[in-house]
Amino acid sequence: MLRHGDLLLAASFRNYTADVVDAATLAQKQGATVIAVTEAAVSPLVRTAALTLEIGDDPAVPFRTLVAPLCAARALVMTVGCALAGRNARSRAAKKPRKRS
C-alpha cells in the first residue's frame, strides 16, 4: 500500500501492461507520486504521472530493446539516492553537537 510521500516508478510501452497501468492508477489514488517511463504521450500511464519520461520507440524494428528505459530508470534512481544521501548527511550534521574550544 502506497501513501502520500511515496513514489512509484512505472514503466510500460506499446501494448501497455494492464497490471502496470492499474498499479499506477491505484498509487495515484492513494496519494503517491507516479513517475512514468513510456514511449508516447498517448500512453495510459501519462494520465496518472506527475512526471513522464518519454523514450522513443521505433515501430519499424522487429523487437524492442529495453536499454534506453533501463538506463533512464537507473539514472533517476541514482539521482534520487544521491539527493537523499546528501539531505540525510546535512540533517545528521545539523543534529550533531558542536565541540567547544
mmCIF file with all atom_site columns, C-alpha atoms in Angstrom:
data_model
loop_
_atom_site.group_PDB
_atom_site.id
_atom_site.type_symbol
_atom_site.label_atom_id
_atom_site.label_alt_id
_atom_site.label_comp_id
_atom_site.label_asym_id
_atom_site.label_entity_id
_atom_site.label_seq_id
_atom_site.pdbx_PDB_ins_code
_atom_site.Cartn_x
_atom_site.Cartn_y
_atom_site.Cartn_z
_atom_site.occupancy
_atom_site.B_iso_or_equiv
_atom_site.pdbx_formal_charge
_atom_site.auth_seq_id
_atom_site.auth_comp_id
_atom_site.auth_asym_id
_atom_site.auth_atom_id
_atom_site.pdbx_PDB_model_num
ATOM 1   C CA . MET A 1 1   ? 0.000  0.000  0.000   1.00 0.00 ? 1   MET A CA 1
ATOM 2   C CA . LEU A 1 2   ? 1.360  3.372  -1.019  1.00 0.00 ? 2   LEU A CA 1
ATOM 3   C CA . ARG A 1 3   ? 0.535  6.721  0.535   1.00 0.00 ? 3   ARG A CA 1
ATOM 4   C CA . HIS A 1 4   ? 1.325  10.417 0.292   1.00 0.00 ? 4   HIS A CA 1
ATOM 5   C CA . GLY A 1 5   ? 5.101  10.889 0.168   1.00 0.00 ? 5   GLY A CA 1
ATOM 6   C CA . ASP A 1 6   ? 5.753  7.564  -1.587  1.00 0.00 ? 6   ASP A CA 1
ATOM 7   C CA . LEU A 1 7   ? 6.955  7.319  -5.183  1.00 0.00 ? 7   LEU A CA 1
ATOM 8   C CA . LEU A 1 8   ? 6.117  4.744  -7.827  1.00 0.00 ? 8   LEU A CA 1
ATOM 9   C CA . LEU A 1 9   ? 8.290  4.430  -10.921 1.00 0.00 ? 9   LEU A CA 1
ATOM 10  C CA . ALA A 1 10  ? 6.090  2.731  -13.535 1.00 0.00 ? 10  ALA A CA 1
ATOM 11  C CA . ALA A 1 11  ? 7.283  1.636  -16.969 1.00 0.00 ? 11  ALA A CA 1
ATOM 12  C CA . SER A 1 12  ? 5.139  0.295  -19.770 1.00 0.00 ? 12  SER A CA 1
ATOM 13  C CA . PHE A 1 13  ? 5.302  0.503  -23.535 1.00 0.00 ? 13  PHE A CA 1
ATOM 14  C CA . ARG A 1 14  ? 3.074  -0.123 -26.571 1.00 0.00 ? 14  ARG A CA 1
ATOM 15  C CA . ASN A 1 15  ? 0.603  -2.934 -25.807 1.00 0.00 ? 15  ASN A CA 1
ATOM 16  C CA . TYR A 1 16  ? 0.656  -1.489 -22.288 1.00 0.00 ? 16  TYR A CA 1
ATOM 17  C CA . THR A 1 17  ? 0.610  -3.987 -19.454 1.00 0.00 ? 17  THR A CA 1
ATOM 18  C CA . ALA A 1 18  ? -2.742 -3.645 -17.671 1.00 0.00 ? 18  ALA A CA 1
ATOM 19  C CA . ASP A 1 19  ? -1.234 -4.551 -14.278 1.00 0.00 ? 19  ASP A CA 1
ATOM 20  C CA . VAL A 1 20  ? 1.304  -1.708 -14.517 1.00 0.00 ? 20  VAL A CA 1
ATOM 21  C CA . VAL A 1 21  ? -1.353 0.812  -15.566 1.00 0.00 ? 21  VAL A CA 1
ATOM 22  C CA . ASP A 1 22  ? -3.674 -0.376 -12.766 1.00 0.00 ? 22  ASP A CA 1
ATOM 23  C CA . ALA A 1 23  ? -0.867 -0.155 -10.185 1.00 0.00 ? 23  ALA A CA 1
ATOM 24  C CA . ALA A 1 24  ? -0.039 3.412  -11.270 1.00 0.00 ? 24  ALA A CA 1
ATOM 25  C CA . THR A 1 25  ? -3.710 4.415  -11.089 1.00 0.00 ? 25  THR A CA 1
ATOM 26  C CA . LEU A 1 26  ? -4.082 2.917  -7.605  1.00 0.00 ? 26  LEU A CA 1
ATOM 27  C CA . ALA A 1 27  ? -0.851 4.539  -6.390  1.00 0.00 ? 27  ALA A CA 1
ATOM 28  C CA . GLN A 1 28  ? -2.042 7.944  -7.578  1.00 0.00 ? 28  GLN A CA 1
ATOM 29  C CA . LYS A 1 29  ? -5.435 7.469  -5.884  1.00 0.00 ? 29  LYS A CA 1
ATOM 30  C CA . GLN A 1 30  ? -3.627 6.585  -2.638  1.00 0.00 ? 30  GLN A CA 1
ATOM 31  C CA . GLY A 1 31  ? -1.667 9.845  -2.806  1.00 0.00 ? 31  GLY A CA 1
ATOM 32  C CA . ALA A 1 32  ? 1.677  8.572  -4.074  1.00 0.00 ? 32  ALA A CA 1
ATOM 33  C CA . THR A 1 33  ? 3.621  10.374 -6.770  1.00 0.00 ? 33  THR A CA 1
ATOM 34  C CA . VAL A 1 34  ? 3.885  8.443  -10.028 1.00 0.00 ? 34  VAL A CA 1
ATOM 35  C CA . ILE A 1 35  ? 6.738  8.785  -12.496 1.00 0.00 ? 35  ILE A CA 1
ATOM 36  C CA . ALA A 1 36  ? 6.039  7.101  -15.840 1.00 0.00 ? 36  ALA A CA 1
ATOM 37  C CA . VAL A 1 37  ? 8.596  5.763  -18.289 1.00 0.00 ? 37  VAL A CA 1
ATOM 38  C CA . THR A 1 38  ? 6.887  5.153  -21.623 1.00 0.00 ? 38  THR A CA 1
ATOM 39  C CA . GLU A 1 39  ? 7.267  5.781  -25.351 1.00 0.00 ? 39  GLU A CA 1
ATOM 40  C CA . ALA A 1 40  ? 4.470  8.233  -26.164 1.00 0.00 ? 40  ALA A CA 1
ATOM 41  C CA . ALA A 1 41  ? 2.229  10.957 -24.783 1.00 0.00 ? 41  ALA A CA 1
ATOM 42  C CA . VAL A 1 42  ? -0.786 8.741  -25.568 1.00 0.00 ? 42  VAL A CA 1
ATOM 43  C CA . SER A 1 43  ? 0.339  6.082  -23.092 1.00 0.00 ? 43  SER A CA 1
ATOM 44  C CA . PRO A 1 44  ? -2.278 5.389  -20.395 1.00 0.00 ? 44  PRO A CA 1
ATOM 45  C CA . LEU A 1 45  ? 0.453  5.903  -17.784 1.00 0.00 ? 45  LEU A CA 1
ATOM 46  C CA . VAL A 1 46  ? 0.625  9.610  -18.641 1.00 0.00 ? 46  VAL A CA 1
ATOM 47  C CA . ARG A 1 47  ? -2.783 10.230 -17.031 1.00 0.00 ? 47  ARG A CA 1
ATOM 48  C CA . THR A 1 48  ? -1.520 9.172  -13.603 1.00 0.00 ? 48  THR A CA 1
ATOM 49  C CA . ALA A 1 49  ? 2.016  10.548 -13.755 1.00 0.00 ? 49  ALA A CA 1
ATOM 50  C CA . ALA A 1 50  ? 3.348  13.681 -12.115 1.00 0.00 ? 50  ALA A CA 1
ATOM 51  C CA . LEU A 1 51  ? 6.337  13.313 -14.443 1.00 0.00 ? 51  LEU A CA 1
ATOM 52  C CA . THR A 1 52  ? 6.638  11.351 -17.683 1.00 0.00 ? 52  THR A CA 1
ATOM 53  C CA . LEU A 1 53  ? 9.880  10.281 -19.299 1.00 0.00 ? 53  LEU A CA 1
ATOM 54  C CA . GLU A 1 54  ? 9.106  9.634  -22.963 1.00 0.00 ? 54  GLU A CA 1
ATOM 55  C CA . ILE A 1 55  ? 11.601 7.317  -24.575 1.00 0.00 ? 55  ILE A CA 1
ATOM 56  C CA . GLY A 1 56  ? 11.141 6.951  -28.307 1.00 0.00 ? 56  GLY A CA 1
ATOM 57  C CA . ASP A 1 57  ? 10.409 3.592  -29.848 1.00 0.00 ? 57  ASP A CA 1
ATOM 58  C CA . ASP A 1 58  ? 10.959 2.672  -33.490 1.00 0.00 ? 58  ASP A CA 1
ATOM 59  C CA . PRO A 1 59  ? 7.963  0.645  -34.683 1.00 0.00 ? 59  PRO A CA 1
ATOM 60  C CA . ALA A 1 60  ? 9.919  -0.424 -37.784 1.00 0.00 ? 60  ALA A CA 1
ATOM 61  C CA . VAL A 1 61  ? 12.297 -2.512 -35.657 1.00 0.00 ? 61  VAL A CA 1
ATOM 62  C CA . PRO A 1 62  ? 11.051 -6.105 -35.208 1.00 0.00 ? 62  PRO A CA 1
ATOM 63  C CA . PHE A 1 63  ? 11.953 -6.208 -31.496 1.00 0.00 ? 63  PHE A CA 1
ATOM 64  C CA . ARG A 1 64  ? 12.023 -3.645 -28.708 1.00 0.00 ? 64  ARG A CA 1
ATOM 65  C CA . THR A 1 65  ? 15.205 -3.006 -26.784 1.00 0.00 ? 65  THR A CA 1
ATOM 66  C CA . LEU A 1 66  ? 14.854 -2.019 -23.135 1.00 0.00 ? 66  LEU A CA 1
ATOM 67  C CA . VAL A 1 67  ? 18.325 -0.477 -22.872 1.00 0.00 ? 67  VAL A CA 1
ATOM 68  C CA . ALA A 1 68  ? 17.118 3.153  -23.001 1.00 0.00 ? 68  ALA A CA 1
ATOM 69  C CA . PRO A 1 69  ? 14.303 2.789  -20.440 1.00 0.00 ? 69  PRO A CA 1
ATOM 70  C CA . LEU A 1 70  ? 16.525 0.824  -18.076 1.00 0.00 ? 70  LEU A CA 1
ATOM 71  C CA . CYS A 1 71  ? 19.230 3.490  -18.325 1.00 0.00 ? 71  CYS A CA 1
ATOM 72  C CA . ALA A 1 72  ? 16.677 6.240  -17.668 1.00 0.00 ? 72  ALA A CA 1
ATOM 73  C CA . ALA A 1 73  ? 15.272 4.402  -14.655 1.00 0.00 ? 73  ALA A CA 1
ATOM 74  C CA . ARG A 1 74  ? 18.733 3.737  -13.266 1.00 0.00 ? 74  ARG A CA 1
ATOM 75  C CA . ALA A 1 75  ? 19.773 7.373  -13.711 1.00 0.00 ? 75  ALA A CA 1
ATOM 76  C CA . LEU A 1 76  ? 16.614 8.503  -11.944 1.00 0.00 ? 76  LEU A CA 1
ATOM 77  C CA . VAL A 1 77  ? 17.120 6.116  -9.033  1.00 0.00 ? 77  VAL A CA 1
ATOM 78  C CA . MET A 1 78  ? 20.783 7.119  -8.665  1.00 0.00 ? 78  MET A CA 1
ATOM 79  C CA . THR A 1 79  ? 19.931 10.830 -8.752  1.00 0.00 ? 79  THR A CA 1
ATOM 80  C CA . VAL A 1 80  ? 17.238 10.463 -6.104  1.00 0.00 ? 80  VAL A CA 1
ATOM 81  C CA . GLY A 1 81  ? 19.517 8.266  -3.989  1.00 0.00 ? 81  GLY A CA 1
ATOM 82  C CA . CYS A 1 82  ? 22.346 10.811 -4.110  1.00 0.00 ? 82  CYS A CA 1
ATOM 83  C CA . ALA A 1 83  ? 19.964 13.645 -3.242  1.00 0.00 ? 83  ALA A CA 1
ATOM 84  C CA . LEU A 1 84  ? 18.561 11.711 -0.274  1.00 0.00 ? 84  LEU A CA 1
ATOM 85  C CA . ALA A 1 85  ? 22.044 10.773 0.939   1.00 0.00 ? 85  ALA A CA 1
ATOM 86  C CA . GLY A 1 86  ? 23.105 14.425 0.834   1.00 0.00 ? 86  GLY A CA 1
ATOM 87  C CA . ARG A 1 87  ? 19.960 15.519 2.656   1.00 0.00 ? 87  ARG A CA 1
ATOM 88  C CA . ASN A 1 88  ? 20.454 12.858 5.341   1.00 0.00 ? 88  ASN A CA 1
ATOM 89  C CA . ALA A 1 89  ? 24.108 13.840 5.817   1.00 0.00 ? 89  ALA A CA 1
ATOM 90  C CA . ARG A 1 90  ? 23.152 17.503 6.246   1.00 0.00 ? 90  ARG A CA 1
ATOM 91  C CA . SER A 1 91  ? 20.431 16.528 8.712   1.00 0.00 ? 91  SER A CA 1
ATOM 92  C CA . ARG A 1 92  ? 22.860 14.442 10.800  1.00 0.00 ? 92  ARG A CA 1
ATOM 93  C CA . ALA A 1 93  ? 25.430 17.239 10.746  1.00 0.00 ? 93  ALA A CA 1
ATOM 94  C CA . ALA A 1 94  ? 22.852 19.744 11.967  1.00 0.00 ? 94  ALA A CA 1
ATOM 95  C CA . LYS A 1 95  ? 21.884 17.474 14.888  1.00 0.00 ? 95  LYS A CA 1
ATOM 96  C CA . LYS A 1 96  ? 25.475 16.701 15.923  1.00 0.00 ? 96  LYS A CA 1
ATOM 97  C CA . PRO A 1 97  ? 26.572 18.726 18.971  1.00 0.00 ? 97  PRO A CA 1
ATOM 98  C CA . ARG A 1 98  ? 29.421 21.107 18.305  1.00 0.00 ? 98  ARG A CA 1
ATOM 99  C CA . LYS A 1 99  ? 32.641 20.776 20.268  1.00 0.00 ? 99  LYS A CA 1
ATOM 100 C CA . ARG A 1 100 ? 33.582 23.740 22.403  1.00 0.00 ? 100 ARG A CA 1
ATOM 101 C CA . SER A 1 101 ? 37.056 25.120 22.073  1.00 0.00 ? 101 SER A CA 1
#
